[in-house]
Short mmCIF file of N, CA and C in Angstrom, two decimals:
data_model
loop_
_atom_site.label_atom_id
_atom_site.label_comp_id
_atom_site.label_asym_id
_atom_site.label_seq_id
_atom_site.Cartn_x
_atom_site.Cartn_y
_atom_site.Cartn_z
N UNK A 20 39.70 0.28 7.82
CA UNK A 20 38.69 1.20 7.34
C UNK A 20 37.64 0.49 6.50
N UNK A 21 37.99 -0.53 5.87
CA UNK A 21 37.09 -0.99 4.41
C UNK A 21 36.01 -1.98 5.24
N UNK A 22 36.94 -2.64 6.70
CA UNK A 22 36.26 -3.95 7.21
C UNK A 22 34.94 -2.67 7.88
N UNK A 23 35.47 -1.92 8.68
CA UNK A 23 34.20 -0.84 9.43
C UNK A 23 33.72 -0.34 8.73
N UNK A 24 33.54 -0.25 7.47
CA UNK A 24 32.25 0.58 6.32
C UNK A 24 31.55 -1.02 5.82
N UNK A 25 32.13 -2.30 5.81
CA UNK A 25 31.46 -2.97 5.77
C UNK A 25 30.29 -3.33 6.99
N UNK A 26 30.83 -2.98 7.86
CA UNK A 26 30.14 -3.78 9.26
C UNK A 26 29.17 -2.48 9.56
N UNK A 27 29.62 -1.43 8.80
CA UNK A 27 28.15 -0.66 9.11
C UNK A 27 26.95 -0.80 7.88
N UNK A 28 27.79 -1.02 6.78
CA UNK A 28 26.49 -1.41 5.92
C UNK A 28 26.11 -2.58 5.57
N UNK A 29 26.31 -3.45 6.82
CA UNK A 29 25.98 -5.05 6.89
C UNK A 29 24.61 -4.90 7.95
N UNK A 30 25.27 -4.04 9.03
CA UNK A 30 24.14 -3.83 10.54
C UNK A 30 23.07 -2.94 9.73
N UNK A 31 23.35 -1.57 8.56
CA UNK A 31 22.22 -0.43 8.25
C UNK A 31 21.31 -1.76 7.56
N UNK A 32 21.35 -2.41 6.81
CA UNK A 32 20.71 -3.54 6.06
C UNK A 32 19.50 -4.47 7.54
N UNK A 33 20.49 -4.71 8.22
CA UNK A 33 19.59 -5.26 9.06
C UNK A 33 19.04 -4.93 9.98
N UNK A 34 19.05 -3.76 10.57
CA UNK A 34 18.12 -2.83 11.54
C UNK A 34 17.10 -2.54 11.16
N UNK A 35 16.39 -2.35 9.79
CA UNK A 35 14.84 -2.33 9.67
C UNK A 35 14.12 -3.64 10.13
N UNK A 36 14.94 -4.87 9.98
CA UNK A 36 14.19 -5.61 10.44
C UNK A 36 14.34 -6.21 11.79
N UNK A 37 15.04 -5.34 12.47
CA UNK A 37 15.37 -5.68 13.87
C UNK A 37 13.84 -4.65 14.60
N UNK A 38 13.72 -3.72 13.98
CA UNK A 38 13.44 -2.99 14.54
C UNK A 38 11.26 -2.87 14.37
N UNK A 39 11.51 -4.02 13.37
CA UNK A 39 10.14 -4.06 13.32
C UNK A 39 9.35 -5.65 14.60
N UNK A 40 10.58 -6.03 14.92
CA UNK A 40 10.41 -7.22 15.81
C UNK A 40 9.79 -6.86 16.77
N UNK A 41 8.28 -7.30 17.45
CA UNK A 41 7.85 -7.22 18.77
C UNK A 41 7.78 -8.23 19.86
N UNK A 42 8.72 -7.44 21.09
CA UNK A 42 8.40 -8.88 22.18
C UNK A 42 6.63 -8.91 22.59
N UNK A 43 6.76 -10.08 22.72
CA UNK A 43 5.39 -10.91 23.33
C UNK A 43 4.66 -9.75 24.32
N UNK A 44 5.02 -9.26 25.27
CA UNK A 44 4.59 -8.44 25.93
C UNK A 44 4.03 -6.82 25.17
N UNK A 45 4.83 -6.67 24.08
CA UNK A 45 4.55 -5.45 23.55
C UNK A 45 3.32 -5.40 22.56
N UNK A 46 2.55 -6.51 22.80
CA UNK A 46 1.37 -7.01 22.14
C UNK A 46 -0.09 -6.77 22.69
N UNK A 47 -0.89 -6.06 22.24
CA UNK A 47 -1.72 -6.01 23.35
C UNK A 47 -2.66 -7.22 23.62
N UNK A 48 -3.85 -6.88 24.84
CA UNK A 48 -4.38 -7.94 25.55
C UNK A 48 -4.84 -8.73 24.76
N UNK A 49 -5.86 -8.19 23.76
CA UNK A 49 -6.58 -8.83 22.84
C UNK A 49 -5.30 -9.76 21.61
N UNK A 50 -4.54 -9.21 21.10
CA UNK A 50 -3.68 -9.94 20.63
C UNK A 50 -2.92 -10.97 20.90
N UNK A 51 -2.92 -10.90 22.01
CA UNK A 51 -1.92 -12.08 23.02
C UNK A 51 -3.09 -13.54 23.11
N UNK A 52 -4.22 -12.66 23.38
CA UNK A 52 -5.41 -13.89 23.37
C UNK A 52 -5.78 -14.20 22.26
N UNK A 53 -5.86 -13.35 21.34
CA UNK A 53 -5.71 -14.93 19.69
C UNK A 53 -4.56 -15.27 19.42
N UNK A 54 -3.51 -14.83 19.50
CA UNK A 54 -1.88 -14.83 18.97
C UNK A 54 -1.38 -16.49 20.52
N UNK A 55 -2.46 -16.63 21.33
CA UNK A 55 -1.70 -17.28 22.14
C UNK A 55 -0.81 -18.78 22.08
N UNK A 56 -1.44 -19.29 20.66
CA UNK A 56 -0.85 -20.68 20.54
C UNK A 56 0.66 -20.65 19.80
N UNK A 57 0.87 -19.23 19.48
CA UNK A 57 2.42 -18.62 18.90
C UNK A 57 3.15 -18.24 19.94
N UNK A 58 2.69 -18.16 21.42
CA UNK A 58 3.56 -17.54 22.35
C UNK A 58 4.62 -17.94 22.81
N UNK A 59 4.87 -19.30 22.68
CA UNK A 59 6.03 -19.80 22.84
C UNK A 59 7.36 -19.71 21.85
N UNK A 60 7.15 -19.38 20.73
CA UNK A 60 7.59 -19.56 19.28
C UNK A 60 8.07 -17.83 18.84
N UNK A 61 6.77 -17.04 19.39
CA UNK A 61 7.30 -15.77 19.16
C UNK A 61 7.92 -14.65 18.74
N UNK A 62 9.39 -15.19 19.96
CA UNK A 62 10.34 -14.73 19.74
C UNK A 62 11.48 -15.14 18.26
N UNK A 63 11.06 -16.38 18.03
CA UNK A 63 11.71 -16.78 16.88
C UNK A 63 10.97 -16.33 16.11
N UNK A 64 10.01 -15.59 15.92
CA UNK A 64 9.52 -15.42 14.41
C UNK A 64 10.61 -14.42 13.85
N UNK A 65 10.08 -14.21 12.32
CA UNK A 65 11.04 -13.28 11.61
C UNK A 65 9.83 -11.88 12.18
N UNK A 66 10.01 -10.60 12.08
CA UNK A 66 9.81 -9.04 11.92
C UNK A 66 8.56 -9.38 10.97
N UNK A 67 8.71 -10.06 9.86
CA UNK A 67 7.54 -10.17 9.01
C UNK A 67 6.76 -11.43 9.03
N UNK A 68 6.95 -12.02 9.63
CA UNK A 68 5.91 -13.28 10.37
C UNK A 68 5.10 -12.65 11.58
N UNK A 69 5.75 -12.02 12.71
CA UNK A 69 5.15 -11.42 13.73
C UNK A 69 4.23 -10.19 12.70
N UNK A 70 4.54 -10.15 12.11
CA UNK A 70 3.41 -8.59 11.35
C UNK A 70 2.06 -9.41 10.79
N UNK A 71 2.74 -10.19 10.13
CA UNK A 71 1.64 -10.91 9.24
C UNK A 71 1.00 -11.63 10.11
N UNK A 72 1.05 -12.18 11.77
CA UNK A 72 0.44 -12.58 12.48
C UNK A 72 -0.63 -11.75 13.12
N UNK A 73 0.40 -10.75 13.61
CA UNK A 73 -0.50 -9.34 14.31
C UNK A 73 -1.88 -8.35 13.21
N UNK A 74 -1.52 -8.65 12.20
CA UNK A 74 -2.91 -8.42 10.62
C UNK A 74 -3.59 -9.37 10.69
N UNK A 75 -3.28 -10.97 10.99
CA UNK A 75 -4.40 -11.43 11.29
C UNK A 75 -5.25 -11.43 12.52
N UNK A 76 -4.83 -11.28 13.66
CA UNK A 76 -4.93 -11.17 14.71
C UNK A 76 -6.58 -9.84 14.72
N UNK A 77 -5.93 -8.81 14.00
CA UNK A 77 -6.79 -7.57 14.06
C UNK A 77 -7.66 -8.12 13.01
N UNK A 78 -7.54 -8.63 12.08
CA UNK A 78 -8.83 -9.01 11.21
C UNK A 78 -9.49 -9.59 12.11
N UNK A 79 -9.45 -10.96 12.60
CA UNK A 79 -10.14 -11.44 13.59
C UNK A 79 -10.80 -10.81 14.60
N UNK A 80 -10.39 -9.75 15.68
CA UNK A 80 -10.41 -9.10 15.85
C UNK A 80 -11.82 -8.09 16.01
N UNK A 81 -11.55 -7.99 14.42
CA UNK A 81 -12.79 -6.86 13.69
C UNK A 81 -14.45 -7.37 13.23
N UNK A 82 -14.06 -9.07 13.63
CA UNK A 82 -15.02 -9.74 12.71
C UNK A 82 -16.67 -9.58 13.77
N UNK A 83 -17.37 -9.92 13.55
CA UNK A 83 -18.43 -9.79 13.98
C UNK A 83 -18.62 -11.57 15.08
N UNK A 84 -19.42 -11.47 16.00
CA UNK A 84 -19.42 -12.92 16.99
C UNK A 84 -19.72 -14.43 16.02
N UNK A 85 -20.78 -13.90 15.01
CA UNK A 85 -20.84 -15.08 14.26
C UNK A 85 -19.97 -15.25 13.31
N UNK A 86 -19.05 -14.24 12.61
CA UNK A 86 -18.10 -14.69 11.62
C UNK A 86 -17.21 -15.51 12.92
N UNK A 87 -16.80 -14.95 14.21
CA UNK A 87 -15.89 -15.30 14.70
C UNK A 87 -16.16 -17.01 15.00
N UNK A 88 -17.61 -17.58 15.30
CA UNK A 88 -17.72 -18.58 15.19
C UNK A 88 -17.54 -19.06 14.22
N UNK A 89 -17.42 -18.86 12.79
CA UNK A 89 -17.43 -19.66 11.86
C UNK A 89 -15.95 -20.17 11.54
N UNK A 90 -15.37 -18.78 11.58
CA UNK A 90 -13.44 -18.72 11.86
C UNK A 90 -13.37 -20.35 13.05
N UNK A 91 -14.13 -20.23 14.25
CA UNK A 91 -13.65 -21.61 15.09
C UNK A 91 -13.76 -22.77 14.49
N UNK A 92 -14.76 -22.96 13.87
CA UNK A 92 -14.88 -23.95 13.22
C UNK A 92 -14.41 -24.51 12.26
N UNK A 93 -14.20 -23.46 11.09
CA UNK A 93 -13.25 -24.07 10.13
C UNK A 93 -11.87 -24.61 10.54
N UNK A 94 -11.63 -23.71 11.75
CA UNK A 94 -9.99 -24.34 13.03
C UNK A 94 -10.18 -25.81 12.96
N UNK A 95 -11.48 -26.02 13.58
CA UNK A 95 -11.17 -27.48 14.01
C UNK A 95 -11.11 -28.66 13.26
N UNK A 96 -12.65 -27.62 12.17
CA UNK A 96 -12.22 -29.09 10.99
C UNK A 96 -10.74 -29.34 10.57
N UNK A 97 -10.27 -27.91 9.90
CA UNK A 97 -8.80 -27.98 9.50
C UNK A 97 -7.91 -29.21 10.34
N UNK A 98 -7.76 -28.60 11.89
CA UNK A 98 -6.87 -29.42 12.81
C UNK A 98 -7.22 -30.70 12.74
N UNK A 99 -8.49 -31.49 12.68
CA UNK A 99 -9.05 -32.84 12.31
C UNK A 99 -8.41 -33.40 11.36
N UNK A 100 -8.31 -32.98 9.64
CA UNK A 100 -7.68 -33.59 9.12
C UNK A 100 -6.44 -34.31 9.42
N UNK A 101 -5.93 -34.77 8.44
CA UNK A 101 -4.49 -35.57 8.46
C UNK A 101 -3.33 -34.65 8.63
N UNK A 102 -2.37 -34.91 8.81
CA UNK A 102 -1.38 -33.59 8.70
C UNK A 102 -0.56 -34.07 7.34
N UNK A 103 -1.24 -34.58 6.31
CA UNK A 103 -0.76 -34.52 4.77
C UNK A 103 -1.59 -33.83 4.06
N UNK A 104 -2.85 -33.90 4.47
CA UNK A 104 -4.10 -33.23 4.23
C UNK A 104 -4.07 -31.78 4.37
N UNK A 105 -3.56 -31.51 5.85
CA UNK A 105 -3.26 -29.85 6.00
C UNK A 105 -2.01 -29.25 4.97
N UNK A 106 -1.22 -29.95 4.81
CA UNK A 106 -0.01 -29.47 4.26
C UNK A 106 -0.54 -29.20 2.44
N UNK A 107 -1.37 -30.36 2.31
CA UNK A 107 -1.73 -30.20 0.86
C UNK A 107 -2.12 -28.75 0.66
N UNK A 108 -3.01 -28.45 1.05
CA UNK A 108 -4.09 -27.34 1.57
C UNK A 108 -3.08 -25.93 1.58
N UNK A 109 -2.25 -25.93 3.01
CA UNK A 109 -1.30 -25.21 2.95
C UNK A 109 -1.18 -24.49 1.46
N UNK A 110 -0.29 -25.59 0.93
CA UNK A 110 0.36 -25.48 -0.74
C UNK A 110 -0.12 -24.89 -1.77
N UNK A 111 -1.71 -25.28 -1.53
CA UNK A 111 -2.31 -25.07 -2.71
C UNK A 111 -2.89 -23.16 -2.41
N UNK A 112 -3.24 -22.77 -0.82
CA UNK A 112 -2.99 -21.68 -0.61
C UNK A 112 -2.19 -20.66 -0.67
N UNK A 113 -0.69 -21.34 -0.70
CA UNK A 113 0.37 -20.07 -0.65
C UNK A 113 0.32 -19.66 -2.36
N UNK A 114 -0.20 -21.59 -3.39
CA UNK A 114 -0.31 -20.98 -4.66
C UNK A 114 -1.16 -20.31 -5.38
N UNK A 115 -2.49 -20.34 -4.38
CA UNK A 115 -3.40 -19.04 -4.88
C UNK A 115 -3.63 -17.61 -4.12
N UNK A 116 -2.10 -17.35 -3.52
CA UNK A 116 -1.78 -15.87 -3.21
C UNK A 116 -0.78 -15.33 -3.60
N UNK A 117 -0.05 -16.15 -4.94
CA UNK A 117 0.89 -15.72 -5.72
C UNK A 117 -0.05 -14.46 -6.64
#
């Protein structure tokens, strides 16, 4: 009895975030076409990586043709750098969205 009240309030804990998970397909057109360099990876995201992807996705999305060019560009410079360079960057971003 004690092990089956555990194993249901082990699964109730983790079904919100089962349930916020979307397969690749359940994405629409436009999302799949900015979201496409994640398509392989996807399925491994967490429920709240795929969300926080799909918010950026729609910001982008929403932006106007020349913001959207400017969004490309900052891509490439970014990808140009070093990949110690990006990571710095990274860091110093996740610490100014604390």
């Amino acid at each position: 009895m004690r092990r089956t009240r555990r194993l249901i309030l082990v699964l109730a804990a983790l079904l919100p975030g089962l349930a916020g998970a979307a397969p690749w397909g359940a994405l629409s057109p436009e999302e799949r076409a900015v979201l496409q360099s994640h398509r392989g990876e996807w399925d491994r995201y967490s429920p709240e990586q795929q969300e926080r992807l799909r918010q950026g996705a729609q910001r982008y999305l929403n932006l106007s043709p020349a913001e959207r060019s400017a969004v490309e560009e900052q891509r490439r410079r970014y990808q140009a750098l070093p990949p110690e360079r990006q990571r710095s960057l990274r860091d110093e971003y996740r610490k100014g969205r604390r």
